[in-house]
Tab-separated table of C-alpha atoms in Angstrom:
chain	number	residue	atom	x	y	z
A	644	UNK	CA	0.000	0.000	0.000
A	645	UNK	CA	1.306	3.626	-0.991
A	646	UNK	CA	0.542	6.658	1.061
A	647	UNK	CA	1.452	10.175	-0.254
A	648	UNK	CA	3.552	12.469	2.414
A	649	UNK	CA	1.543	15.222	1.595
A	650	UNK	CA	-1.980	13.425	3.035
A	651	UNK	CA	-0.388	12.345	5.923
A	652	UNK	CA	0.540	15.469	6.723
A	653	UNK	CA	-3.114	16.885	6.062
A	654	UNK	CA	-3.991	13.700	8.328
A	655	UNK	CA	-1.698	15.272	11.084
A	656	UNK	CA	-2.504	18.374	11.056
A	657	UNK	CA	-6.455	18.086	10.739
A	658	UNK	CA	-6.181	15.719	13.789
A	659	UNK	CA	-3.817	18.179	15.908
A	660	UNK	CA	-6.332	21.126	14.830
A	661	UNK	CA	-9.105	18.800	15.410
A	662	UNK	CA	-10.742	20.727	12.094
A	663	UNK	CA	-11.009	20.118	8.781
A	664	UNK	CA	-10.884	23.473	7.847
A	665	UNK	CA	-7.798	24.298	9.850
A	666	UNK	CA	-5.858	21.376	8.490
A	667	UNK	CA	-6.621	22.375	4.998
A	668	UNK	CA	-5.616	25.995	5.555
A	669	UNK	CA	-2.046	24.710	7.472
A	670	UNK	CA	-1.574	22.880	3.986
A	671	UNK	CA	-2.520	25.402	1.930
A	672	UNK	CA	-5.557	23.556	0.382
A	673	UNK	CA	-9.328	23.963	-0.314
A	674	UNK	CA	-11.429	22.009	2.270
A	675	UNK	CA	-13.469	20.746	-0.235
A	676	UNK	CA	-9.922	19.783	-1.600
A	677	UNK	CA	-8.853	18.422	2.269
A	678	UNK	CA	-12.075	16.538	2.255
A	679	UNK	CA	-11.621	14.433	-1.088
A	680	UNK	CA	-8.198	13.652	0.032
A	681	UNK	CA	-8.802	12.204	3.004
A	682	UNK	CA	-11.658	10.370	1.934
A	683	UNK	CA	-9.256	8.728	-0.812
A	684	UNK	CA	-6.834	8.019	2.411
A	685	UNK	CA	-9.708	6.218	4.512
A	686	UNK	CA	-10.418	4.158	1.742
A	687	UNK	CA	-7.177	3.544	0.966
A	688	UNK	CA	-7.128	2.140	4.958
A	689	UNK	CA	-10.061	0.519	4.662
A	690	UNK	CA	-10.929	2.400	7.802
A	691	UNK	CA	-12.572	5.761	9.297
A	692	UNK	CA	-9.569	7.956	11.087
A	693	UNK	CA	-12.340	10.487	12.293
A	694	UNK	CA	-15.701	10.706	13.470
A	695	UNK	CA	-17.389	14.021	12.233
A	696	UNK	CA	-19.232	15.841	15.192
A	697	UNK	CA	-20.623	19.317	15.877
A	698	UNK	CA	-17.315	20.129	17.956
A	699	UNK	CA	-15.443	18.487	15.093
A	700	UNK	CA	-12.896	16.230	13.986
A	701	UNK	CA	-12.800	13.446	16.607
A	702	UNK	CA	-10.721	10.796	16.139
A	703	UNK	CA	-11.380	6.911	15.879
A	704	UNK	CA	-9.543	4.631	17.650
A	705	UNK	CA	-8.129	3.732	14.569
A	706	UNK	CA	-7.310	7.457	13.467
A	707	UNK	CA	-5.774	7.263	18.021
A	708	UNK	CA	-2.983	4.488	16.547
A	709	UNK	CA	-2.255	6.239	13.286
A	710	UNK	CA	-1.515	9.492	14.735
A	711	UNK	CA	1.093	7.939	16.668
A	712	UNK	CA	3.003	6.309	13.565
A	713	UNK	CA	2.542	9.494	11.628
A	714	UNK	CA	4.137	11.594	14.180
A	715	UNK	CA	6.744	9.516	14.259
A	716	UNK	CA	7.312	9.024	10.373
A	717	UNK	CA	7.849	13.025	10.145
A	718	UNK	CA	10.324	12.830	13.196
A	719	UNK	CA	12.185	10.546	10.767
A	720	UNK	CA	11.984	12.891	8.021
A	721	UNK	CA	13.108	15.579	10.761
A	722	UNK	CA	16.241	13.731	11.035
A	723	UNK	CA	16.721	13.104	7.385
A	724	UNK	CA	16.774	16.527	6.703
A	725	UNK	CA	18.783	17.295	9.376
A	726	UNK	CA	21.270	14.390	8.189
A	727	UNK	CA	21.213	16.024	5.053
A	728	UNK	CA	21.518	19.476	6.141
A	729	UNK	CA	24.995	19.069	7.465
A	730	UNK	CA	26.104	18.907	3.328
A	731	UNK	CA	24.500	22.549	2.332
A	732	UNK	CA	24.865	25.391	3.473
A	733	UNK	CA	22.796	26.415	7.025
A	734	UNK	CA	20.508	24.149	9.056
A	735	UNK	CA	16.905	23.570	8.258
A	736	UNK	CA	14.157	22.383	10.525
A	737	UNK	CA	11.757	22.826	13.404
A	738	UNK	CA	11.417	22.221	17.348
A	739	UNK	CA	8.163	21.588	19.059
A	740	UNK	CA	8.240	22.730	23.182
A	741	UNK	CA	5.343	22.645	25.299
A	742	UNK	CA	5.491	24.167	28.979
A	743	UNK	CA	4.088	25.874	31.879
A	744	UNK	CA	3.075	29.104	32.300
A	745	UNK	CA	5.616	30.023	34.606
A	746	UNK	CA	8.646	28.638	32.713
A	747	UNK	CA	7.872	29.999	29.637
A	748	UNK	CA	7.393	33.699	31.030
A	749	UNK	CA	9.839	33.430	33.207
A	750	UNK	CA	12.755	31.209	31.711
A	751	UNK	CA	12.239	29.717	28.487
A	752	UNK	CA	11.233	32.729	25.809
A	753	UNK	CA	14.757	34.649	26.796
A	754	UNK	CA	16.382	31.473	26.142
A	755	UNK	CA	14.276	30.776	23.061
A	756	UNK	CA	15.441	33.810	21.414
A	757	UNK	CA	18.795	33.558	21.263
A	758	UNK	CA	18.653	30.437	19.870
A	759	UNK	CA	16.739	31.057	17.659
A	760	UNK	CA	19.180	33.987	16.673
A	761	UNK	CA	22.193	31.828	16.799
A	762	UNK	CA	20.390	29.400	14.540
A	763	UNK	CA	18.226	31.340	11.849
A	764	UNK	CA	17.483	28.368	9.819
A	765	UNK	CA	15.386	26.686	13.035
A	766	UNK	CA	11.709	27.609	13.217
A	767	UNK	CA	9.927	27.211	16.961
A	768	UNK	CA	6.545	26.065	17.934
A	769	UNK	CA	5.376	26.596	21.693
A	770	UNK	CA	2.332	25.995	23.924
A	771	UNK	CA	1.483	26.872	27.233
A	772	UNK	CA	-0.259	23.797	29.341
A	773	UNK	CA	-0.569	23.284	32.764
A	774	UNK	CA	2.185	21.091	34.220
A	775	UNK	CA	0.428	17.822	35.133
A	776	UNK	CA	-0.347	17.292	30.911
A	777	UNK	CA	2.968	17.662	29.445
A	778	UNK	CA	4.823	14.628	30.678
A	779	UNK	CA	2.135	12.646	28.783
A	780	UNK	CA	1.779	14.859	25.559
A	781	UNK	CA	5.758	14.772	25.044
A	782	UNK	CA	5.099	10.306	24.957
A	783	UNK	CA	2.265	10.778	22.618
A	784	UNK	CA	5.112	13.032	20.802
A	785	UNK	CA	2.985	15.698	20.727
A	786	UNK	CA	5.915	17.871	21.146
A	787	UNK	CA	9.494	17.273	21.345
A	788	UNK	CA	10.525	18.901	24.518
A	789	UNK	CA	8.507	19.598	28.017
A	790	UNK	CA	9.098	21.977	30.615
A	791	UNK	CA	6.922	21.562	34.126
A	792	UNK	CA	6.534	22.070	37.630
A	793	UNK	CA	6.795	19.244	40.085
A	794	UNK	CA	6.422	15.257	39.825
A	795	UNK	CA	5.605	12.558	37.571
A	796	UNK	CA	4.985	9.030	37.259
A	797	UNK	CA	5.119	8.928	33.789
A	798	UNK	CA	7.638	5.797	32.493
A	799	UNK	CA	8.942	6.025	29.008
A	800	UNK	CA	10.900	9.979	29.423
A	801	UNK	CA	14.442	11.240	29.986
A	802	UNK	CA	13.871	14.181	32.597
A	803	UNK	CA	16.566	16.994	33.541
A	804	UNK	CA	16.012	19.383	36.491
A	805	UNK	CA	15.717	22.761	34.428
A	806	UNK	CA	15.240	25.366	37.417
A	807	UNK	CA	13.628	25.860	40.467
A	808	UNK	CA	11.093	28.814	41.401
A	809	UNK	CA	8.792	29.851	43.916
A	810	UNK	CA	5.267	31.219	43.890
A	811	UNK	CA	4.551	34.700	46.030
A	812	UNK	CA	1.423	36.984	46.248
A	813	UNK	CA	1.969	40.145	45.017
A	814	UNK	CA	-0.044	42.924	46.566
A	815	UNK	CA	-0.235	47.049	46.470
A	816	UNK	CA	1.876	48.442	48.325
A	817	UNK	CA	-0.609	49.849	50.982
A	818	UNK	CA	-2.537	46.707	51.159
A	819	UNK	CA	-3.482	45.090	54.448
A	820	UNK	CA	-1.191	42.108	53.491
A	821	UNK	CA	1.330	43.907	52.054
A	822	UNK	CA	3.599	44.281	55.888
A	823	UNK	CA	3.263	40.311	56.604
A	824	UNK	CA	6.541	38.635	56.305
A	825	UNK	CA	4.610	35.795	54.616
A	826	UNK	CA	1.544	34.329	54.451
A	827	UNK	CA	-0.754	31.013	53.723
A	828	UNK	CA	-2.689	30.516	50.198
A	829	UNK	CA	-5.648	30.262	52.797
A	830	UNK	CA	-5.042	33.772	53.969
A	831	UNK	CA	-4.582	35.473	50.635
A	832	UNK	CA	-7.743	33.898	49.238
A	833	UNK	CA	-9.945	36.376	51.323
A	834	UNK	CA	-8.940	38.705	49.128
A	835	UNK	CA	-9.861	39.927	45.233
A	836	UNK	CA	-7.245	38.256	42.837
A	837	UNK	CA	-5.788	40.250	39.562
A	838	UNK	CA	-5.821	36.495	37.836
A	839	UNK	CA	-3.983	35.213	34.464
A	840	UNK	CA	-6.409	34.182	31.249
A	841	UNK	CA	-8.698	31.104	32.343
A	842	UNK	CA	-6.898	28.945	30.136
A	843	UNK	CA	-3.738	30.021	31.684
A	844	UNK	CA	-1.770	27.444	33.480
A	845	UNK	CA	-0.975	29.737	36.251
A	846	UNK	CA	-4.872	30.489	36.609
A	847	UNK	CA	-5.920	26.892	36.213
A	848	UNK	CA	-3.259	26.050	39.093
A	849	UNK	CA	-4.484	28.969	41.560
A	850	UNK	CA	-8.213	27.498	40.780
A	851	UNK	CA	-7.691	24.031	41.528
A	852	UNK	CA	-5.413	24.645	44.895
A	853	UNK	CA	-8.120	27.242	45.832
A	854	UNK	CA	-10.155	24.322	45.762
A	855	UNK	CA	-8.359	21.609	48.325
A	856	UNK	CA	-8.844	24.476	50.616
A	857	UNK	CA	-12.546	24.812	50.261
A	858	UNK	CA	-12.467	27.979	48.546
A	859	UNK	CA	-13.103	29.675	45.639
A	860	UNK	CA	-10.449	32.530	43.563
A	861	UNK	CA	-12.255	36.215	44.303
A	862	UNK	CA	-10.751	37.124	40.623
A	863	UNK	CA	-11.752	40.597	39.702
A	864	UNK	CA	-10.483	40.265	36.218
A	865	UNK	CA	-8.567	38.042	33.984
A	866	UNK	CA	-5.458	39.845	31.888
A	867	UNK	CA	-2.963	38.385	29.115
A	868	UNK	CA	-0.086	38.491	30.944
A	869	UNK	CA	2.250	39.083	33.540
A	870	UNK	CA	3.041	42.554	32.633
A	871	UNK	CA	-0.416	43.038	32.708
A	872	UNK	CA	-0.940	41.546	35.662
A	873	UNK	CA	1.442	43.204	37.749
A	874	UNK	CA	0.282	46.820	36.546
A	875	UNK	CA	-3.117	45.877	37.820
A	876	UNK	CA	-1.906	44.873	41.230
A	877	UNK	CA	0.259	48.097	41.899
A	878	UNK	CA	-2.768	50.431	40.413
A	879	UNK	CA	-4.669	48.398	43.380
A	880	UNK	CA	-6.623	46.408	41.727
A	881	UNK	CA	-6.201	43.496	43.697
A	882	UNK	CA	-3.643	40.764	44.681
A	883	UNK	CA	-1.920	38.327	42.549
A	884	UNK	CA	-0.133	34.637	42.376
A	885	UNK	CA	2.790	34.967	40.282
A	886	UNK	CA	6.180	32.906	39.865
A	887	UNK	CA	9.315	35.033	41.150
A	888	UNK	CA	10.863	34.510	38.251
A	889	UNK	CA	8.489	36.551	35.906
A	890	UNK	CA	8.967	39.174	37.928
A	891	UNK	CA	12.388	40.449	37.390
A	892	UNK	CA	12.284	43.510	35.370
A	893	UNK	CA	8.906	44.053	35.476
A	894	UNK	CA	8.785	44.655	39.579
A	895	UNK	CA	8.295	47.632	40.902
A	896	UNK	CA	8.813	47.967	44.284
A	897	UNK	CA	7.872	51.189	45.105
A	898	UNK	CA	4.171	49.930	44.513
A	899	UNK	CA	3.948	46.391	45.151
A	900	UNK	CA	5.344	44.066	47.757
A	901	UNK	CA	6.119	40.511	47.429
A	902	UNK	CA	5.303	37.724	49.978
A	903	UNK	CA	6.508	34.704	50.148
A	904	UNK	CA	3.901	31.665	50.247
A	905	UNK	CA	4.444	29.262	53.188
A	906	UNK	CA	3.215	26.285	51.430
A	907	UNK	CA	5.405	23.134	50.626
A	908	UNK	CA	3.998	23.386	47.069
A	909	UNK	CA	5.021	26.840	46.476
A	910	UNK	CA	8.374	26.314	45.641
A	911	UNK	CA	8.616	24.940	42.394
A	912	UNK	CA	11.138	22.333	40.667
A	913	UNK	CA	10.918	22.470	37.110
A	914	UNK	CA	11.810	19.738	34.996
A	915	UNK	CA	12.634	18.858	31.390
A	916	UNK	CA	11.263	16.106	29.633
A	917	UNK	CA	12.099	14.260	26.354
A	918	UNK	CA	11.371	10.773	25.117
A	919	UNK	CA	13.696	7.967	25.883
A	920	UNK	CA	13.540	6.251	22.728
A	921	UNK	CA	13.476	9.975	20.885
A	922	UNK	CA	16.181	9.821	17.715
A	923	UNK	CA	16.392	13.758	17.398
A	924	UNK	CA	17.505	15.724	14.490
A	925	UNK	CA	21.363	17.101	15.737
A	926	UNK	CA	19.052	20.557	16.115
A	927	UNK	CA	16.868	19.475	19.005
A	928	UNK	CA	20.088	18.052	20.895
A	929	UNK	CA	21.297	21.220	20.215
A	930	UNK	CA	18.140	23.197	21.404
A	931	UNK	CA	17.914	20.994	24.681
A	932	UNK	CA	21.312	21.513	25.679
A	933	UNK	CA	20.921	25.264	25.385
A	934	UNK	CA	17.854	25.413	27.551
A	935	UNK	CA	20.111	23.335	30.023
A	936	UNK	CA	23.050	25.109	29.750
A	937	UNK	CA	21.565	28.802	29.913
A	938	UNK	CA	23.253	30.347	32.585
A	939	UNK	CA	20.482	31.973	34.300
A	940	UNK	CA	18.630	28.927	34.374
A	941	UNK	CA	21.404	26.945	35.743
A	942	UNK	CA	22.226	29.255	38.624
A	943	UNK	CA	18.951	28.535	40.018
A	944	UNK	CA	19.721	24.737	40.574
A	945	UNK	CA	22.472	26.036	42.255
């Protein structure tokens, strides 16, 4: 049997999109065009790979144990090219990283850029997930590299320690909270929270802990970002859960104050995750290491 690249990558990418429409348009095609070709591909199978449903493109469990050879036929052709590459001139090829909220913002996109600078011929796709789903999307190979807080019992990955950061409430600086030393999660959640989007990792986190303690997030207002965020909190707004790290540059401490959480959770070990059995393009190996090896991420596992 005889499959053509091209509608295995419309396959892939209508099943990571979970839309016909999207697929088509990441392949540059009609989806009238999409549609006859993957048609022509389930008959070819002798199988459906998706059900069609008002939320759309779900797949079968069939379409479940294609997906997984698919992805890892265009790792192959990752390598190849990277194999290849090495004989003309510059590197080609691309690097999938998924992470938490916190690591991006506060480690990963500084680290990001300059390699991306010191390697112009590498393109970068990132996503923002909450921690406890990446050690399981990097072993479906839904991404290439992971980067998340705390443990996992997940067999099959090569993990790294990558940095470690703690969680503090930020508050105005004439708050009622804002001359404690430090303070509970409990304590804080009597008050209004400046909060992250709701499909922020960071939010999502601050939601479900609120939750083991009975309570639920007072959030005022949701803002995309950090920056954001923190400009609320020292106009007053209200009172924030935010990774030290992010803060950096962007604190201002002439109008907020920063607490430190006195919670076992609320420092945070970050870790980096790859597949065991992963053959990576020389690229990736390269991309990993320089997450590893950035300097301000190392000093923190100091």
């Amino acid at each position: 049997m005889r499959y053509e690249l091209s509608d295995l990558r419309l396959f892939l990418e209508i099943a990571q999109a979970r839309s016909l429409t999207a697929g088509a348009a990441a392949v540059f095609i009609t989806p009238s065009a999409a549609s006859y070709r993957l048609k022509n591909l389930e008959q070819a199978l002798g199988t459906a790979l998706f059900e069609r449903t008002p939320r759309g493109m779900d797949l079968t469990p069939a379409g479940d144990a294609m997906l997984l050879h698919v992805r890892e036929l265009f790792e192959g052709v990752e390598r190849m090219q990277s194999d290849v590459g090495r004989f003309i001139s510059g590197v080609k090829g691309h690097v999938r990283l998924i992470a938490n909220s916190s690591s991006l913002n506060g480690f990963v996109t500084p680290t990001l850029g300059r390699f991306l600078v010191a390697y112009p011929g590498i393109d970068a796709e990132i996503e923002e997930r909450q921690s406890e789903t990446i050690p399981a999307a990097v072993l479906a190979r839904e991404a290439d590299v992971g980067i998340f807080a705390g443990p996992s019992s997940v067999q099959g990955l090569a993990t790294h320690p990558y940095a470690v950061d703690r969680l503090v409430i930020v508050t105005p600086r004439d708050h009622v909270l804002a001359s404690q030393s430090s303070l509970c999660l409990g304590a804080a959640l009597e008050f209004d929270f400046v909060c992250m989007a709701r499909t922020s990792s960071n939010y999502l986190f601050l939601r479900d802990t609120a939750q083991k303690y009975g309570k639920n997030v007072r959030a005022r207002l949701h803002a995309h970002g950090f920056d954001a965020v923190l400009s609320l909190v020292a106009a007053g707004v209200g009172i924030a859960l935010m990774p030290r790290s992010v803060l950096g540059g962007r604190l201002q401490p002439d109008q907020v104050a920063v607490l430190p959480l006195d919670e076992p959770w609320a420092l945070r070990e970050l870790s980096l995750v790859v597949r065991q059995d992963a053959r990576f393009p020389g690229f990736i190996t390269e991309f990993v290491n320089f997450l590893l090896e950035d300097p301000q991420v190392a000093m923190t596992r100091a």
